[in-house]
Amino acid sequence: MFKKIPNYVKYIFTNVLFLFIYILLFRILFYQFFAQLEGVATSEVQKAFSLGVRFDLKLAVITFLPLAILILIVNYRFFKTKIYKKIANLYLVLAYLILTLFYLFDFGYYDYLSIRLDASSLRFLSNLEISSQVLVESYPIYKGIFGLLLLCFLIFKLSKFIYNSYSSQRNTISKKIKAIYFISTILLLSYGIYNSITHYPLRWSEAFFSKKNEVNQFALNPVLYFFDSFAFRSEGVNMDSFKAYYPVIAKQLNLPKDSISFERKVVFDSTYTKKPNVVIVMMESVGVKPLSYYGNAINSSPKIDSIIKKSLSFSNFYVHKVGTAASVFATITGLPDIENVKTASRNPLIQDQRIIFDQFKGYEKLYFLGGSANWANIRSIFQSNINGLQIFEEGSYKTEKRADVWGIDDYELFNESNKVLKKLSKEDKPFIAFIQTASNHMPFTVPDQKESYTPLSEDEVSDDLLKKSGFKSVAQLNALRYLDFNIAKFLERAKKSGYYDNTIFAFFGDHNTSMKRTDKFTKEFDLNIQAQHVPFFIHAPNLIKIGTISKNGKLIDLFPTVASLAKINYTNYTLGNNLLDSIPKKTASFVYLKINGEPAVGLLQDSLYYSKTDISKTTGLFNLKTKEVKDIKDTYPLVAKKMDSLLSAYYHSTKYLYFNNKKKK
């Protein structure tokens, strides 16, 4: 019976089988080296693997389908004409190469952000030079290129072998039988793509069956998911929705209810005789979970811990979206980044914003970073909105020693920043500075020795302790320890330089680093908001009262808070609030993330977290203080409704202000 099947049909299914096996090998590699499935029930892992196999089969069929259609059309001529052989060999080499590249990028993307490759990863192409250098410095790229060339050669040989194995058939069949094989092959291939016996085909959403995100991520096929995620495109402002929810945001922010206006003037009866300086330090990839101050098992941040104890800290502070560019945009503009595929900083239509940073009259305004301000179009966010801004970047420092793709390392960055601030202080010029660190970012470049800092070796940290801490590697731990050292060193320099006593230092994490699940912050990990929970503390012993504030805060609250501390008269056109406002108000943290593969928004108030997906409108209400991840929206429908309204109000108000907060000409 098998011998009667036309060789061109055998050729099709043989290649589909090889593609399927090849794709399946990547799933096994992901399971072995990247999937974080410790402690997950065997039944869930098995279901995820079963779904994954179906996705992999679907991808194998889709990959070969264009060539299969050509073969079915030309049938026996496929083995008689050399051009078809060349087309087949070239197609298969390219197909295997593209698949391999997709999976390699997926592995790196997941290792960095703990999510599979999706359309939002295209934002890295906007800075291809930087992204390429990160790859070169983080992974063995040149060896990989050699491996890819070797792979192409082997695939070419395999393709020729399979082709030659089936090219010897000489018997022909009737048109009727040929039609049957044609239809049967099309039906089988179609079923491989449909991959379901129900009324609905196999879809990416089926992968999100578990409450454990790591299980769902394992089930996904990154190639299929990458193209599926293109459906989630960011949209412009929906004026009907905005107007419907404006009364809600007006009540929350104490705005006028009879007209649309976000303008709130803040005027102080008295100001400081000597204007206090303001230094805002963005701590790259720092969340609350890796800090020993918040209970990490490793003494990872002793110096930051001691600084927090002498500062005003905010224990429930959240950034809106995972990503450095997103956090820089939100900090400066006072608007959350809720763009899906690209960051808001890359949207040329929303660069013009009225911001608080620009309203520090009489201040020298400075931005320090170790690399180039062209990264992620950040230069535009600063320069288009801040008059008189001085940007210090790679190439503008007197002493530079490039550490990696991000430019000079944090030690040199803080040292060079201090030189400028010291000079301004001696000239009695008040300043506001934004310092953007980078060493606590892949490729985790740290020196072998820097004054009192030395990195830990692999054998100095046991596997059990590393696992308990949630760090993925000792290199990741060392990068945080280096940042910890540099922050303390920066404050030491500020004291010696004479501006420490009259400066407000505001430190915040732009997002958490990718970590494993531990017994700390487990509910946030399971709900996929661990990356948004970051430290925020204000260090100014002579100007503030030391303590901890537990009210919910968000990144866009940073500038209203520090401006008020400095007693700067300003007009707030944004969605941020002064977290030190004495008026009693139930604050909230607004986050933008992905839930079950969809763009979603979330709201945190006290111990409650409410979320809603953008496409399917799936909602959930959870108590962060309980151990179980249980949706309680049906138990507390009024609470869920109220939080849903405020959540929608933040979302639509953000969209509105993107395009309606332009500076007056």
XYZ file of C-alpha atoms in Angstrom:
665
model
C 0.000 0.000 0.000
C 2.810 2.412 0.950
C 4.560 1.724 -2.366
C 1.472 2.835 -4.280
C 1.539 6.304 -2.727
C 3.084 8.779 -5.174
C 6.629 9.709 -4.259
C 5.856 13.433 -4.345
C 3.256 12.866 -1.591
C 5.773 10.837 0.412
C 8.269 13.660 -0.095
C 5.809 16.188 1.355
C 5.056 14.255 4.520
C 8.660 13.181 5.032
C 9.719 16.815 5.078
C 6.855 17.789 7.370
C 7.968 15.022 9.740
C 11.572 16.226 9.762
C 10.440 19.806 10.359
C 8.208 18.664 13.198
C 11.048 16.732 14.846
C 13.363 19.704 14.462
C 10.854 22.116 16.033
C 10.121 19.603 18.792
C 13.827 19.504 19.657
C 13.687 23.222 20.435
C 10.770 22.599 22.790
C 12.839 19.985 24.595
C 15.779 22.395 24.794
C 13.483 25.087 26.202
C 12.163 22.654 28.787
C 15.657 21.587 29.764
C 17.339 24.992 30.045
C 14.744 27.762 30.283
C 11.350 26.576 31.546
C 10.869 27.312 35.242
C 8.630 24.395 36.122
C 9.977 23.339 39.517
C 7.113 22.529 41.847
C 4.526 22.502 39.048
C 2.085 19.599 39.023
C 3.033 16.846 36.575
C -0.441 16.944 35.041
C -0.028 20.611 34.119
C 3.405 20.054 32.616
C 2.051 17.140 30.580
C -0.885 19.200 29.322
C 1.423 22.086 28.405
C 3.727 19.708 26.552
C 0.803 18.087 24.730
C -0.503 21.470 23.615
C 3.002 22.497 22.652
C 3.406 19.430 20.441
C 0.205 20.366 18.627
C 1.476 23.913 18.106
C 4.764 22.509 16.838
C 2.999 20.249 14.352
C 0.931 23.198 13.164
C 4.091 25.228 12.597
C 5.764 22.354 10.722
C 2.821 22.099 8.322
C 2.583 25.880 7.820
C 6.313 26.059 7.159
C 6.218 23.470 4.377
C 2.797 24.404 2.978
C 3.965 26.802 0.204
C 6.329 24.178 -1.183
C 3.698 21.452 -0.722
C 1.208 23.398 -2.848
C 3.808 23.771 -5.598
C 4.549 20.029 -5.477
C 0.882 19.069 -5.663
C 0.419 21.309 -8.689
C 3.391 19.955 -10.679
C 3.258 16.441 -9.094
C 5.552 14.066 -11.069
C 7.264 16.925 -12.867
C 8.714 17.942 -9.493
C 11.320 15.137 -9.817
C 11.939 15.553 -13.526
C 12.911 19.230 -13.693
C 16.105 20.418 -12.007
C 14.719 23.872 -11.236
C 12.257 22.341 -8.768
C 15.093 20.581 -6.997
C 16.939 23.877 -6.622
C 13.807 25.631 -5.402
C 13.149 22.889 -2.839
C 16.702 22.855 -1.511
C 16.871 26.638 -1.218
C 13.443 26.857 0.383
C 14.240 24.232 3.007
C 17.617 25.741 3.905
C 15.974 29.136 4.381
C 13.058 27.626 6.317
C 15.307 25.799 8.795
C 17.544 28.853 9.144
C 14.644 31.212 9.862
C 13.115 28.785 12.344
C 16.447 28.422 14.108
C 16.907 32.190 14.376
C 13.383 32.585 15.755
C 14.050 30.043 18.483
C 17.460 31.456 19.362
C 15.987 34.920 19.748
C 13.126 33.418 21.734
C 15.548 31.764 24.163
C 17.374 35.040 24.740
C 14.143 37.031 25.022
C 12.702 34.607 27.562
C 15.928 34.539 29.538
C 15.746 38.322 29.811
C 12.012 38.978 30.365
C 10.512 35.541 31.163
C 8.064 35.815 28.256
C 8.132 34.153 24.854
C 8.949 36.063 21.709
C 6.094 38.307 20.582
C 5.566 41.295 18.301
C 6.592 43.754 21.024
C 10.153 42.428 20.658
C 10.354 44.395 17.404
C 11.081 47.492 19.501
C 14.681 46.283 19.706
C 15.010 46.736 15.952
C 14.574 50.477 16.430
C 18.078 50.491 17.896
C 19.588 47.703 15.863
C 23.179 48.766 16.544
C 22.738 48.656 20.323
C 20.655 45.477 20.253
C 23.250 43.781 18.064
C 26.038 44.758 20.427
C 24.079 43.421 23.406
C 23.827 40.101 21.581
C 27.531 40.107 20.744
C 28.539 40.892 24.320
C 26.024 38.579 25.993
C 26.171 35.502 23.787
C 28.756 33.618 21.650
C 27.486 35.212 18.438
C 30.483 34.459 16.240
C 30.458 30.810 17.176
C 26.724 30.894 16.564
C 27.185 32.269 13.060
C 29.579 29.431 12.306
C 27.042 26.999 13.703
C 24.314 28.466 11.493
C 26.500 28.100 8.426
C 27.172 24.498 9.373
C 23.442 23.975 9.897
C 22.690 25.355 6.416
C 25.197 22.944 4.919
C 23.710 19.952 6.763
C 20.151 20.924 5.837
C 21.196 21.283 2.222
C 22.658 17.767 2.301
C 19.561 16.391 4.031
C 17.287 18.089 1.519
C 19.218 16.612 -1.398
C 19.163 13.181 0.225
C 15.390 13.213 0.721
C 14.836 14.529 -2.804
C 17.067 11.889 -4.373
C 15.431 9.140 -2.273
C 12.067 9.792 -3.921
C 13.155 10.879 -7.407
C 13.423 7.382 -8.874
C 9.691 6.588 -9.168
C 8.648 6.027 -12.757
C 5.085 4.622 -12.578
C 2.186 6.984 -13.131
C -1.385 6.940 -11.899
C -4.707 7.958 -13.380
C -6.058 11.459 -13.051
C -8.826 10.177 -10.788
C -6.393 8.589 -8.330
C -4.155 11.639 -8.594
C -7.121 13.854 -7.650
C -7.830 11.650 -4.635
C -4.245 11.965 -3.420
C -4.346 15.703 -4.076
C -7.508 16.186 -2.012
C -6.365 13.794 0.721
C -3.020 15.560 1.072
C -4.669 18.987 1.217
C -7.123 17.733 3.848
C -4.368 16.216 5.982
C -2.242 19.351 5.787
C -5.279 21.510 6.551
C -6.061 19.372 9.577
C -2.460 19.752 10.724
C -3.001 23.510 10.692
C -6.528 23.405 12.161
C -5.334 20.854 14.733
C -8.629 20.371 16.538
C -11.706 18.175 16.478
C -13.899 20.974 17.833
C -15.590 23.795 15.952
C -12.618 26.045 16.656
C -9.039 25.632 15.441
C -6.042 25.386 17.743
C -5.319 28.934 18.899
C -2.574 30.508 20.975
C -5.077 31.330 23.720
C -5.387 27.622 24.550
C -1.838 27.724 25.861
C -2.973 29.941 28.729
C -4.840 27.310 30.678
C -2.856 27.465 33.909
C -2.709 30.046 36.698
C 1.057 29.607 36.553
C 2.473 31.843 33.836
C 5.594 29.710 33.425
C 3.423 26.723 32.445
C 1.580 28.760 29.828
C 4.817 30.132 28.442
C 6.114 26.572 28.039
C 3.018 25.580 26.063
C 3.378 28.386 23.530
C 5.131 28.093 20.205
C 7.095 31.364 19.881
C 7.019 31.518 16.085
C 3.241 31.191 15.888
C 2.764 33.470 18.885
C 5.004 36.129 17.373
C 2.759 36.458 14.337
C -0.461 36.056 16.333
C 0.556 38.963 18.564
C 0.488 41.352 15.607
C -3.271 41.523 16.157
C -2.616 43.436 19.360
C -1.888 46.854 17.915
C -2.144 50.012 19.949
C -4.979 52.322 18.991
C -5.521 56.071 19.252
C -7.774 57.781 21.746
C -11.407 56.689 21.835
C -13.144 59.975 22.662
C -16.453 58.357 23.559
C -14.785 56.086 26.110
C -12.634 58.917 27.435
C -15.635 61.199 27.985
C -17.544 58.384 29.656
C -14.746 57.816 32.181
C -13.575 61.413 32.627
C -15.845 61.972 35.685
C -14.111 59.012 37.355
C -10.584 60.339 36.808
C -11.813 63.843 37.685
C -12.941 62.611 41.089
C -9.698 60.702 41.639
C -7.470 63.669 40.746
C -9.787 66.446 41.979
C -10.288 67.885 38.481
C -13.151 70.114 37.296
C -16.204 68.048 36.471
C -17.987 70.477 34.169
C -15.135 70.768 31.659
C -12.230 68.601 30.540
C -9.013 69.850 32.125
C -6.124 68.092 33.827
C -4.468 71.333 34.931
C -3.738 71.578 38.668
C -1.665 74.485 39.959
C 0.544 73.885 42.982
C 1.718 77.055 44.720
C 3.582 77.181 48.040
C 3.112 79.950 50.599
C 6.816 79.835 51.367
C 9.858 78.360 49.678
C 13.388 77.501 50.741
C 15.818 80.384 51.098
C 18.348 78.261 49.266
C 16.813 76.098 46.597
C 17.456 72.398 47.268
C 19.052 70.373 44.489
C 17.248 67.319 43.104
C 19.005 64.187 41.855
C 16.845 61.390 40.426
C 18.628 58.073 40.023
C 17.078 55.371 37.857
C 18.320 52.012 39.115
C 18.388 49.671 36.141
C 16.518 46.358 36.567
C 15.908 46.717 40.297
C 12.678 45.509 41.842
C 11.869 44.944 45.493
C 12.364 41.185 45.253
C 16.160 41.119 44.678
C 16.854 43.566 47.526
C 17.804 42.108 50.885
C 15.953 45.013 52.535
C 12.714 43.414 51.334
C 13.662 39.924 52.477
C 15.833 38.417 49.746
C 17.674 35.354 51.049
C 21.065 36.677 49.913
C 22.624 39.786 51.418
C 22.441 41.323 47.963
C 22.165 45.035 48.719
C 23.568 45.935 52.165
C 24.449 49.507 51.192
C 21.075 50.268 49.587
C 19.439 48.672 52.631
C 21.232 51.083 54.967
C 20.307 54.051 52.749
C 16.618 53.086 52.714
C 16.660 52.946 56.521
C 17.712 56.600 56.502
C 15.210 57.618 53.822
C 11.520 58.054 53.142
C 10.545 54.885 51.293
C 7.405 53.741 49.510
C 6.743 50.022 49.939
C 3.930 49.728 47.370
C 5.393 51.566 44.402
C 4.919 50.240 40.868
C 6.173 51.129 37.424
C 3.560 50.945 34.711
C 5.233 48.687 32.207
C 8.272 46.418 32.018
C 11.013 48.096 30.010
C 13.589 50.798 30.611
C 12.388 53.064 27.796
C 8.823 52.776 29.095
C 9.883 53.826 32.581
C 12.004 56.733 31.372
C 9.062 57.948 29.269
C 6.635 57.681 32.185
C 8.982 59.387 34.641
C 9.653 62.384 32.415
C 6.210 62.879 30.824
C 4.029 61.874 33.770
C 2.064 59.528 31.505
C 2.170 55.721 31.563
C 3.551 53.925 28.525
C 0.633 51.853 27.245
C 1.935 51.313 23.719
C 1.885 47.620 22.846
C 4.353 46.829 20.092
C 6.730 49.773 20.403
C 7.450 52.010 23.355
C 5.747 55.380 23.666
C 9.143 57.051 23.383
C 9.284 55.859 19.764
C 5.926 57.350 18.800
C 6.666 60.645 17.030
C 3.083 61.860 17.507
C 3.291 62.033 21.299
C 6.706 63.557 21.893
C 5.363 67.040 22.686
C 4.229 67.065 26.340
C 3.833 69.598 29.156
C 5.923 68.187 31.985
C 7.017 69.113 35.501
C 10.745 68.623 34.927
C 10.722 71.696 32.676
C 9.162 73.846 35.408
C 12.175 73.880 37.738
C 12.819 77.576 37.103
C 16.274 78.823 37.974
C 17.673 75.273 37.996
C 20.406 73.764 35.884
C 18.760 70.753 34.208
C 20.918 67.731 33.448
C 20.600 64.206 32.080
C 23.439 61.710 32.600
C 23.752 58.280 31.007
C 26.648 56.031 30.141
C 25.689 55.425 26.513
C 23.947 57.381 23.785
C 20.743 59.362 24.305
C 19.634 58.241 20.841
C 18.665 54.931 22.420
C 14.914 54.295 22.080
C 14.444 57.917 20.950
C 14.958 59.024 24.555
C 16.826 62.125 23.418
C 13.595 63.480 21.952
C 11.646 62.901 25.176
C 14.141 65.023 27.097
C 15.148 67.618 24.560
C 11.715 68.329 23.065
C 10.208 68.984 26.488
C 12.930 70.493 28.701
C 14.332 73.935 27.975
C 18.013 74.435 28.682
C 18.686 70.745 29.260
C 22.304 69.575 29.234
C 22.787 65.968 28.121
C 25.916 64.160 29.248
C 26.420 60.951 27.323
C 29.124 58.775 25.900
C 31.607 61.032 24.146
C 30.987 64.050 26.362
C 32.872 62.942 29.482
C 36.490 63.856 30.151
C 37.355 60.337 31.258
C 35.761 57.439 29.433
C 36.401 53.737 29.421
C 33.658 51.902 27.560
C 32.532 48.899 29.593
C 30.042 47.294 27.190
C 27.199 48.143 24.813
C 25.751 50.575 27.376
C 28.857 52.744 27.356
C 30.808 53.623 30.490
C 29.907 51.665 33.608
C 28.043 52.996 36.639
C 31.202 53.738 38.625
C 32.469 56.051 35.912
C 28.980 57.449 35.270
C 28.501 58.474 38.910
C 32.056 59.769 39.108
C 31.649 61.948 36.008
C 28.202 63.113 37.138
C 29.609 64.109 40.516
C 32.284 66.280 38.854
C 29.581 68.313 37.088
C 27.348 68.559 40.154
C 30.282 69.541 42.377
C 31.175 72.386 39.999
C 27.586 73.676 39.925
C 27.389 73.489 43.703
C 30.538 75.582 44.123
C 29.046 78.134 41.735
C 25.843 78.218 43.873
C 23.743 77.048 40.944
C 20.862 74.783 41.995
C 20.414 71.737 39.771
C 18.022 68.942 38.940
C 19.696 65.867 37.450
C 18.432 62.571 36.070
C 21.045 59.804 36.222
C 20.326 56.612 34.290
C 22.371 53.589 35.384
C 22.933 50.493 33.238
C 25.449 48.061 34.766
C 22.675 45.967 36.331
C 21.576 44.962 32.825
C 22.711 42.191 30.554
C 25.514 41.500 29.775
C 26.125 42.201 33.527
C 29.572 43.682 32.992
C 31.349 44.208 36.324
C 35.047 44.778 37.037
C 37.284 42.190 38.683
C 38.092 44.793 41.334
C 36.880 48.333 41.993
C 38.006 49.762 45.319
C 36.169 47.686 47.964
C 34.010 45.876 45.399
C 34.907 42.389 44.201
C 32.481 40.050 42.424
C 31.514 36.763 44.015
C 32.789 33.611 42.362
C 30.501 30.739 41.411
C 31.644 28.598 44.351
C 30.965 31.371 46.886
C 27.205 31.083 46.425
C 25.606 27.686 46.876
C 23.034 26.494 44.348
C 20.433 26.187 47.112
C 20.947 29.766 48.287
C 20.908 31.086 44.728
C 17.678 29.210 44.068
C 16.130 30.469 47.298
C 17.025 34.046 46.379
C 15.448 33.891 42.933
C 18.561 35.044 41.087
C 19.188 33.138 37.875
C 22.957 33.378 38.052
C 25.833 34.660 40.152
C 26.565 37.142 37.358
C 23.109 38.622 37.809
C 23.702 38.865 41.562
C 27.108 40.497 41.065
C 25.608 43.173 38.816
C 23.176 44.200 41.562
C 25.977 44.162 44.136
C 27.998 46.453 41.858
C 25.081 48.891 41.593
C 24.703 48.703 45.365
C 28.370 49.629 45.773
C 28.152 52.472 43.261
C 25.087 54.122 44.798
C 26.764 54.246 48.205
C 29.948 55.534 46.602
C 27.988 58.265 44.813
C 26.524 59.538 48.083
C 30.004 59.505 49.619
C 31.239 61.680 46.757
C 28.260 64.024 47.207
C 29.179 64.517 50.872
C 32.810 65.256 50.027
C 31.756 67.591 47.223
C 29.573 69.683 49.529
C 26.111 69.339 47.961
C 24.798 66.320 49.896
C 23.113 68.260 52.717
C 21.050 70.420 50.377
C 20.053 67.747 47.868
C 16.967 65.578 47.495
C 18.077 62.183 46.164
C 15.232 60.143 44.658
C 16.054 56.521 43.791
C 13.716 54.215 41.867
C 13.900 50.942 39.939
C 12.813 51.067 36.309
C 11.517 47.486 36.505
C 12.475 44.275 38.234
C 15.029 41.915 36.781
C 13.836 38.516 35.560
C 13.867 36.172 38.553
C 12.745 32.706 39.527
C 9.761 32.023 41.748
C 10.566 31.982 45.459
C 8.655 32.163 48.716
C 8.826 35.976 48.539
C 6.237 37.942 46.541
C 4.756 34.711 45.213
C 1.334 36.209 44.512
C 2.872 38.983 42.415
C 4.944 36.393 40.553
C 1.892 34.250 39.805
C -0.110 37.280 38.638
C 2.786 38.488 36.492
C 3.172 41.876 38.241
C 6.411 41.117 40.075
C 8.395 43.000 37.433
C 6.410 46.196 38.098
C 6.914 46.285 41.889
C 10.024 48.395 42.427
C 11.726 50.353 45.208
C 11.268 54.105 45.479
C 12.980 55.992 48.265
C 13.866 59.619 48.832
C 17.101 60.298 50.667
C 17.433 63.795 52.091
C 18.059 63.579 55.860
C 17.971 67.355 56.326
C 14.790 67.914 54.330
C 12.454 64.989 54.993
C 11.208 62.811 57.797
C 12.533 59.251 57.663
C 9.905 56.522 57.452
C 7.881 54.186 55.249
C 4.715 55.039 53.354
C 2.561 52.070 52.406
C -0.005 53.836 50.209
C -0.048 52.756 46.584
C 2.224 54.781 44.348
C 3.112 54.718 40.671
C 5.963 55.998 38.569
C 4.112 59.053 37.255
C 3.813 60.238 40.887
C 7.578 60.686 41.151
C 7.931 64.206 39.763
C 4.911 65.725 41.549
C 6.331 64.286 44.784
C 9.914 65.536 44.445
C 8.777 68.935 43.087
C 6.551 69.359 46.121
C 9.367 68.352 48.448
C 11.572 70.986 46.851
C 8.680 73.486 47.169
C 8.709 74.245 43.469
C 5.620 76.044 42.213
C 4.369 74.039 39.255
C 1.347 73.185 37.175
C 0.543 69.517 36.859
C -0.964 68.542 33.513
C -0.329 64.822 33.994
C -1.965 61.862 35.730
C 0.596 61.825 38.545
C 0.007 62.934 42.136
C 2.100 64.109 45.052
C 2.440 61.015 47.247
C 3.024 63.263 50.270
C -0.246 65.133 49.806
C -1.848 65.590 53.209
C -5.368 65.366 51.761
C -6.724 61.877 52.551
C -7.206 59.955 49.331
C -7.296 56.309 48.323
C -4.380 56.078 45.922
C -3.889 53.483 43.220
C -1.128 51.956 41.129
C -1.818 51.531 37.417
C 0.053 48.846 35.433
C 0.148 47.751 31.799
C 1.120 44.151 31.093
C 0.126 40.959 29.312
C -2.288 38.387 30.673
C -2.738 35.092 28.839
C -0.920 36.600 25.905
C -3.160 39.658 25.594
C -2.346 43.281 26.354
C -3.968 44.090 29.678
C -4.256 46.767 32.331
C -4.259 46.403 36.082
C -5.028 48.474 39.162
C -3.669 48.003 42.674
C -5.387 49.504 45.693
C -4.412 48.490 49.205
C -4.176 44.680 49.091
C -6.396 44.267 46.029
C -5.368 43.818 42.402
C -7.879 44.148 39.562
C -7.008 43.317 35.960
C -8.689 43.418 32.560
C -7.459 42.176 29.188
C -7.699 44.459 26.181
C -9.144 42.103 23.550
C -11.311 39.537 25.313
C -12.154 41.870 28.255
C -11.446 39.108 30.751
C -11.388 40.507 34.284
C -10.125 39.347 37.654
C -9.979 40.593 41.259
C -7.368 39.188 43.621
C -6.299 39.700 47.219
C -2.503 39.955 47.318
C -2.338 39.066 50.999
C -3.840 35.600 50.647
C -1.786 32.572 49.625
C -4.186 31.259 47.008
C -4.540 32.907 43.587
C -8.320 33.133 43.634
C -10.529 35.403 41.558
C -12.923 37.100 44.012
C -14.718 39.505 41.663
C -17.977 37.562 42.004
C -17.681 37.749 45.789
C -17.108 41.509 45.754
C -18.897 42.750 42.599
C -19.192 46.373 43.771
C -15.482 46.595 44.526
C -14.675 45.058 41.139
C -16.992 47.499 39.358
C -15.474 50.512 41.103
C -11.912 49.414 40.368
C -12.851 48.644 36.769
C -14.121 52.194 36.323
C -10.966 53.746 37.767
C -8.771 51.399 35.739
C -10.583 52.318 32.512
C -10.388 55.985 33.465
C -6.598 55.826 33.790
C -6.273 53.977 30.498
C -8.460 56.260 28.379
C -7.127 59.400 30.056
C -3.605 58.319 29.168
C -4.612 57.874 25.539
C -6.298 61.277 25.574
C -3.312 63.077 27.081
C -0.895 61.478 24.623
C -2.409 63.710 21.943
C -3.900 66.557 23.994
C -1.170 67.645 26.382
C 0.953 69.597 23.934
C 2.833 72.686 24.967
C 1.232 75.967 23.972
C 3.149 77.738 21.234
